[in-house]
Amino acid sequence: MDWDKLRIFHAVADAGSLTHAGDTLHLSQSAVSRQVRALEESLNTTLFHRHARGLILTEQGELLFDATRAMSKRLDAASARIRDSEEEVFGELRVTTTLGFGTLWLAPRLHKLYAKYPDLNIDLMLEERVLDLPMREADAAIRMKEPSQADLIRKRLMSVRMRLYATQGYLDAKGMPEIAADLSNHRLIAQNMGATQVGASSALTQSLMTNDIPSRLMVNNYFGVLQAVLHDLGIGILPNYVVEESPDLVRVLPEIESAEVPVYLAYPEELRHSKRIQAFRDFVQEEILIHRKLMKAQGKV
């Protein structure tokens, strides 16, 4: 089979559209269509069912896509190993984590990593969707639960708890609640329970909502919750790591917090010896230690 035609077929199958595949490959739709048709003719089979909403793989197409997906994974892994220098840290590193953790904890610290490795290029993908590391959608992930794939190296980094916070200005104006029932006199700001989130956060939110809180603001990520709290809109449910970057926050009802949420670093087994992965892993672990020491010194553990 023609490797170039297989590459184009894989892009079309992955995108489900000739147009989107063409955009990815920097080819015209007609050029992509000709290559797919030529591949079908060489195999004497139909690879796609064509309809108005896009393309669906036939049974034969699924078989070929499984093969090209495995090939793509192996080629990406080989390329990553080739790019890694034995002595230097350089090149692209694709890191994925949640919007909240990436925005509020990781991004503010990356200047330290760049200061040490200026030739490293980080592609930071912040989304709640769990990207597939074995399929090389990302090189490394920081996740709020232990990864389930067997072919991943994983390391527990830290634990997070969801707690209640407000600004001193808000509390001066509205008063400090003494018991959970007092929350009925305040606005509760929380991550939307319909959004992708850890179960501990959802459970805490549901528990607090039993206090007949008439005014609520729901946001689909913790960055939005933090911004609302900092602008004196109410009392927010936030992960405890936010207090380091937002020292003006005051903890409310300190006896109330979520169950422990583990935070894991994970990356594919084939990247075990990657200099970029090693540099990122060491950086994150060092920052976790600094974070813990600072929180302990401030009595915010």
Tab-separated table of C-alpha atoms in Angstrom:
chain	number	residue	atom	x	y	z
A	1	MET	CA	0.000	0.000	0.000
A	2	ASP	CA	1.031	3.586	-0.663
A	3	TRP	CA	2.162	5.140	2.637
A	4	ASP	CA	1.042	8.603	1.572
A	5	LYS	CA	-2.456	7.360	0.751
A	6	LEU	CA	-2.599	5.594	4.128
A	7	ARG	CA	-1.612	8.814	5.871
A	8	ILE	CA	-4.400	10.689	4.106
A	9	PHE	CA	-6.909	7.906	4.800
A	10	HIS	CA	-6.000	8.023	8.500
A	11	ALA	CA	-6.543	11.792	8.646
A	12	VAL	CA	-9.947	11.468	6.952
A	13	ALA	CA	-11.040	8.611	9.232
A	14	ASP	CA	-9.900	10.544	12.285
A	15	ALA	CA	-11.657	13.767	11.234
A	16	GLY	CA	-14.749	12.140	9.712
A	17	SER	CA	-14.671	14.746	6.964
A	18	LEU	CA	-12.734	15.366	3.761
A	19	THR	CA	-12.734	19.107	4.422
A	20	HIS	CA	-11.397	18.863	7.975
A	21	ALA	CA	-8.774	16.325	6.927
A	22	GLY	CA	-7.714	18.640	4.111
A	23	ASP	CA	-7.297	21.495	6.560
A	24	THR	CA	-5.088	19.306	8.769
A	25	LEU	CA	-3.025	18.044	5.827
A	26	HIS	CA	-2.938	21.409	4.007
A	27	LEU	CA	-4.501	19.809	0.943
A	28	SER	CA	-7.617	20.648	-1.026
A	29	GLN	CA	-10.763	18.610	-0.488
A	30	SER	CA	-10.584	17.333	-4.068
A	31	ALA	CA	-6.972	16.169	-3.598
A	32	VAL	CA	-7.893	14.297	-0.419
A	33	SER	CA	-10.909	12.737	-2.131
A	34	ARG	CA	-8.784	11.538	-5.078
A	35	GLN	CA	-6.264	9.876	-2.765
A	36	VAL	CA	-8.979	8.077	-0.788
A	37	ARG	CA	-10.676	6.920	-3.968
A	38	ALA	CA	-7.373	5.655	-5.343
A	39	LEU	CA	-6.745	3.715	-2.124
A	40	GLU	CA	-10.202	2.162	-2.314
A	41	GLU	CA	-9.566	1.138	-5.919
A	42	SER	CA	-6.190	-0.409	-5.058
A	43	LEU	CA	-7.834	-2.442	-2.275
A	44	ASN	CA	-10.954	-3.150	-4.350
A	45	THR	CA	-13.198	-2.194	-1.421
A	46	THR	CA	-15.216	0.696	-0.020
A	47	LEU	CA	-13.683	2.324	3.063
A	48	PHE	CA	-16.312	4.985	3.812
A	49	HIS	CA	-20.068	5.344	3.732
A	50	ARG	CA	-20.705	8.865	2.437
A	51	HIS	CA	-23.689	10.899	3.627
A	52	ALA	CA	-24.677	14.528	4.098
A	53	ARG	CA	-23.264	14.845	7.628
A	54	GLY	CA	-19.844	13.394	6.859
A	55	LEU	CA	-18.122	10.043	6.447
A	56	ILE	CA	-18.600	6.793	8.365
A	57	LEU	CA	-16.112	3.950	8.150
A	58	THR	CA	-17.246	0.688	6.641
A	59	GLU	CA	-16.289	-2.590	8.309
A	60	GLN	CA	-13.239	-2.755	6.004
A	61	GLY	CA	-12.464	0.857	6.775
A	62	GLU	CA	-12.536	0.141	10.517
A	63	LEU	CA	-10.003	-2.670	10.030
A	64	LEU	CA	-7.669	-0.379	8.098
A	65	PHE	CA	-8.134	2.489	10.584
A	66	ASP	CA	-7.154	0.180	13.463
A	67	ALA	CA	-3.951	-0.596	11.582
A	68	THR	CA	-3.115	3.023	10.703
A	69	ARG	CA	-3.880	4.137	14.257
A	70	ALA	CA	-1.370	1.605	15.613
A	71	MET	CA	1.154	2.709	12.985
A	72	SER	CA	0.638	6.368	13.874
A	73	LYS	CA	1.140	5.638	17.565
A	74	ARG	CA	4.391	3.774	16.930
A	75	LEU	CA	5.689	6.461	14.566
A	76	ASP	CA	4.902	9.195	17.104
A	77	ALA	CA	6.715	7.265	19.819
A	78	ALA	CA	9.735	6.708	17.569
A	79	SER	CA	9.743	10.378	16.577
A	80	ALA	CA	9.627	11.426	20.237
A	81	ARG	CA	12.582	9.212	21.093
A	82	ILE	CA	14.557	10.493	18.107
A	83	ARG	CA	13.876	14.121	19.070
A	84	ASP	CA	15.071	13.607	22.603
A	85	SER	CA	18.716	14.524	23.064
A	86	GLU	CA	20.884	12.488	25.394
A	87	GLU	CA	22.224	15.641	27.035
A	88	GLU	CA	19.789	18.511	26.445
A	89	VAL	CA	16.115	19.273	26.997
A	90	PHE	CA	14.519	20.830	23.934
A	91	GLY	CA	11.601	20.480	21.551
A	92	GLU	CA	7.840	20.205	22.022
A	93	LEU	CA	6.199	18.829	25.138
A	94	ARG	CA	2.413	18.446	25.076
A	95	VAL	CA	0.932	18.613	28.569
A	96	THR	CA	-2.742	18.258	29.398
A	97	THR	CA	-4.577	19.008	32.633
A	98	THR	CA	-7.833	20.550	33.780
A	99	LEU	CA	-8.600	24.201	33.134
A	100	GLY	CA	-8.652	24.970	36.849
A	101	PHE	CA	-5.381	23.296	37.805
A	102	GLY	CA	-3.599	24.409	34.644
A	103	THR	CA	-4.670	28.036	34.984
A	104	LEU	CA	-4.499	28.480	38.740
A	105	TRP	CA	-1.538	26.267	39.732
A	106	LEU	CA	0.602	25.133	36.802
A	107	ALA	CA	0.771	28.130	34.440
A	108	PRO	CA	1.945	30.637	37.098
A	109	ARG	CA	4.964	28.388	37.790
A	110	LEU	CA	6.087	27.580	34.257
A	111	HIS	CA	8.471	30.533	34.110
A	112	LYS	CA	10.789	28.536	36.377
A	113	LEU	CA	10.835	25.623	33.920
A	114	TYR	CA	11.526	27.927	30.972
A	115	ALA	CA	14.302	29.670	32.897
A	116	LYS	CA	16.058	26.322	33.253
A	117	TYR	CA	15.226	24.972	29.777
A	118	PRO	CA	14.721	27.914	27.384
A	119	ASP	CA	14.628	25.648	24.301
A	120	LEU	CA	11.639	23.669	25.591
A	121	ASN	CA	8.339	24.378	23.820
A	122	ILE	CA	5.282	23.510	25.893
A	123	ASP	CA	1.868	22.975	24.346
A	124	LEU	CA	-0.444	23.291	27.363
A	125	MET	CA	-3.856	21.769	26.656
A	126	LEU	CA	-6.369	22.776	29.315
A	127	GLU	CA	-9.629	20.862	29.119
A	128	GLU	CA	-11.799	18.620	31.222
A	129	ARG	CA	-11.813	15.852	28.611
A	130	VAL	CA	-9.309	13.118	29.444
A	131	LEU	CA	-6.904	12.904	26.509
A	132	ASP	CA	-5.620	9.505	25.409
A	133	LEU	CA	-1.929	9.339	26.322
A	134	PRO	CA	-1.222	5.894	24.799
A	135	MET	CA	-2.618	7.232	21.506
A	136	ARG	CA	-0.309	10.258	21.893
A	137	GLU	CA	-2.975	12.932	22.138
A	138	ALA	CA	-0.578	14.377	24.742
A	139	ASP	CA	2.849	13.491	26.151
A	140	ALA	CA	2.027	13.964	29.830
A	141	ALA	CA	-1.062	14.591	31.932
A	142	ILE	CA	-1.836	15.891	35.394
A	143	ARG	CA	-5.146	14.365	36.425
A	144	MET	CA	-7.455	14.537	39.418
A	145	LYS	CA	-7.736	10.747	39.630
A	146	GLU	CA	-5.491	7.777	39.032
A	147	PRO	CA	-5.226	6.909	35.318
A	148	SER	CA	-6.779	3.568	34.420
A	149	GLN	CA	-4.607	2.580	31.435
A	150	ALA	CA	-2.133	-0.181	32.194
A	151	ASP	CA	0.603	1.093	29.848
A	152	LEU	CA	1.068	4.418	31.639
A	153	ILE	CA	3.635	5.428	34.224
A	154	ARG	CA	1.831	7.293	36.973
A	155	LYS	CA	3.011	9.123	40.096
A	156	ARG	CA	0.864	10.595	42.825
A	157	LEU	CA	1.857	14.228	43.276
A	158	MET	CA	-0.378	15.710	45.940
A	159	SER	CA	-3.874	15.753	47.398
A	160	VAL	CA	-6.456	18.492	46.964
A	161	ARG	CA	-9.529	19.309	49.007
A	162	MET	CA	-12.419	21.591	48.070
A	163	ARG	CA	-13.050	24.258	50.684
A	164	LEU	CA	-15.097	27.417	51.156
A	165	TYR	CA	-13.476	30.814	50.543
A	166	ALA	CA	-14.488	34.470	50.358
A	167	THR	CA	-12.765	37.840	50.359
A	168	GLN	CA	-12.442	39.865	53.544
A	169	GLY	CA	-14.360	42.660	51.832
A	170	TYR	CA	-17.325	40.392	51.163
A	171	LEU	CA	-17.300	39.039	54.724
A	172	ASP	CA	-17.098	42.561	56.187
A	173	ALA	CA	-20.201	43.488	54.192
A	174	LYS	CA	-22.232	40.276	54.565
A	175	GLY	CA	-20.891	38.744	57.777
A	176	MET	CA	-18.954	35.568	58.513
A	177	PRO	CA	-21.165	32.447	58.645
A	178	GLU	CA	-20.737	30.531	61.904
A	179	ILE	CA	-22.511	27.305	60.931
A	180	ALA	CA	-23.489	25.694	57.647
A	181	ALA	CA	-27.103	26.843	58.023
A	182	ASP	CA	-25.886	30.468	57.878
A	183	LEU	CA	-25.064	29.922	54.191
A	184	SER	CA	-28.743	30.572	53.489
A	185	ASN	CA	-27.890	34.273	53.987
A	186	HIS	CA	-25.115	34.192	51.388
A	187	ARG	CA	-24.591	33.550	47.695
A	188	LEU	CA	-22.898	30.219	46.985
A	189	ILE	CA	-20.508	30.081	44.013
A	190	ALA	CA	-19.612	26.622	42.749
A	191	GLN	CA	-18.646	24.595	39.742
A	192	ASN	CA	-21.731	23.453	37.865
A	193	MET	CA	-22.621	19.944	38.993
A	194	GLY	CA	-23.381	19.043	35.387
A	195	ALA	CA	-19.834	19.915	34.338
A	196	THR	CA	-17.045	17.352	34.192
A	197	GLN	CA	-15.515	17.400	37.664
A	198	VAL	CA	-14.285	15.183	40.443
A	199	GLY	CA	-16.940	13.456	42.505
A	200	ALA	CA	-15.704	14.948	45.784
A	201	SER	CA	-16.479	18.468	44.575
A	202	SER	CA	-19.948	17.528	43.374
A	203	ALA	CA	-20.704	15.752	46.652
A	204	LEU	CA	-19.673	18.796	48.704
A	205	THR	CA	-21.774	21.116	46.548
A	206	GLN	CA	-24.838	18.877	46.858
A	207	SER	CA	-24.364	18.701	50.615
A	208	LEU	CA	-24.169	22.480	50.990
A	209	MET	CA	-27.220	23.020	48.787
A	210	THR	CA	-29.361	21.322	51.442
A	211	ASN	CA	-29.041	24.524	53.500
A	212	ASP	CA	-31.742	26.235	51.425
A	213	ILE	CA	-29.406	28.710	49.727
A	214	PRO	CA	-31.626	31.006	47.608
A	215	SER	CA	-28.868	32.757	45.619
A	216	ARG	CA	-26.331	30.723	43.659
A	217	LEU	CA	-23.834	31.221	40.854
A	218	MET	CA	-22.762	28.119	38.946
A	219	VAL	CA	-19.700	28.175	36.682
A	220	ASN	CA	-18.295	25.376	34.511
A	221	ASN	CA	-14.696	25.750	35.765
A	222	TYR	CA	-12.810	26.824	38.880
A	223	PHE	CA	-11.125	29.801	37.218
A	224	GLY	CA	-14.570	31.343	36.793
A	225	VAL	CA	-15.496	30.490	40.384
A	226	LEU	CA	-12.316	32.176	41.641
A	227	GLN	CA	-12.914	35.340	39.615
A	228	ALA	CA	-16.435	35.631	40.974
A	229	VAL	CA	-15.202	35.188	44.560
A	230	LEU	CA	-12.410	37.749	44.106
A	231	HIS	CA	-15.031	40.239	42.879
A	232	ASP	CA	-17.051	39.846	46.102
A	233	LEU	CA	-19.987	37.963	44.598
A	234	GLY	CA	-20.212	35.424	47.389
A	235	ILE	CA	-18.662	32.382	49.064
A	236	GLY	CA	-17.011	29.968	46.666
A	237	ILE	CA	-16.166	26.270	46.668
A	238	LEU	CA	-12.561	26.138	45.476
A	239	PRO	CA	-9.607	23.730	45.544
A	240	ASN	CA	-7.270	24.586	48.406
A	241	TYR	CA	-4.260	25.148	46.097
A	242	VAL	CA	-5.733	28.521	45.003
A	243	VAL	CA	-4.805	30.203	48.283
A	244	GLU	CA	-1.112	30.358	47.385
A	245	GLU	CA	-1.741	32.543	44.330
A	246	SER	CA	-4.658	34.389	45.989
A	247	PRO	CA	-3.486	35.065	49.567
A	248	ASP	CA	-6.318	37.544	50.215
A	249	LEU	CA	-8.870	34.732	50.293
A	250	VAL	CA	-10.317	33.905	53.712
A	251	ARG	CA	-11.378	30.390	54.536
A	252	VAL	CA	-15.001	30.111	55.598
A	253	LEU	CA	-16.408	27.364	57.854
A	254	PRO	CA	-13.049	25.554	58.189
A	255	GLU	CA	-14.730	22.394	59.472
A	256	ILE	CA	-16.301	21.910	56.035
A	257	GLU	CA	-14.263	20.407	53.207
A	258	SER	CA	-14.509	17.735	50.553
A	259	ALA	CA	-12.991	14.286	50.606
A	260	GLU	CA	-9.361	14.073	49.509
A	261	VAL	CA	-8.788	14.305	45.758
A	262	PRO	CA	-5.529	12.690	44.543
A	263	VAL	CA	-3.509	14.417	41.812
A	264	TYR	CA	-1.456	12.213	39.472
A	265	LEU	CA	1.204	12.811	36.862
A	266	ALA	CA	1.028	10.260	34.038
A	267	TYR	CA	2.902	9.616	30.793
A	268	PRO	CA	3.298	6.693	28.351
A	269	GLU	CA	5.730	3.912	29.106
A	270	GLU	CA	7.633	4.558	25.861
A	271	LEU	CA	8.504	8.072	27.054
A	272	ARG	CA	10.124	6.806	30.256
A	273	HIS	CA	13.590	7.917	29.072
A	274	SER	CA	12.462	11.176	27.445
A	275	LYS	CA	14.585	14.088	28.650
A	276	ARG	CA	11.622	16.430	28.235
A	277	ILE	CA	9.385	14.222	30.362
A	278	GLN	CA	12.079	13.869	33.020
A	279	ALA	CA	12.576	17.637	33.135
A	280	PHE	CA	8.831	18.291	33.462
A	281	ARG	CA	8.388	15.551	36.080
A	282	ASP	CA	11.259	16.887	38.208
A	283	PHE	CA	9.975	20.454	37.868
A	284	VAL	CA	6.454	19.545	39.000
A	285	GLN	CA	7.735	17.501	41.950
A	286	GLU	CA	9.989	20.347	43.083
A	287	GLU	CA	7.118	22.821	42.863
A	288	ILE	CA	4.886	20.490	44.869
A	289	LEU	CA	7.488	20.411	47.662
A	290	ILE	CA	7.790	24.210	47.655
A	291	HIS	CA	3.983	24.494	47.676
A	292	ARG	CA	3.654	22.141	50.648
A	293	LYS	CA	6.320	23.962	52.667
A	294	LEU	CA	4.692	27.317	52.002
A	295	MET	CA	1.211	26.071	52.936
A	296	LYS	CA	2.558	24.507	56.118
A	297	ALA	CA	4.402	27.705	57.074
A	298	GLN	CA	1.185	29.707	56.554
A	299	GLY	CA	-0.932	27.182	58.438
A	300	LYS	CA	-3.082	26.483	55.370
A	301	VAL	CA	-2.487	22.750	54.985
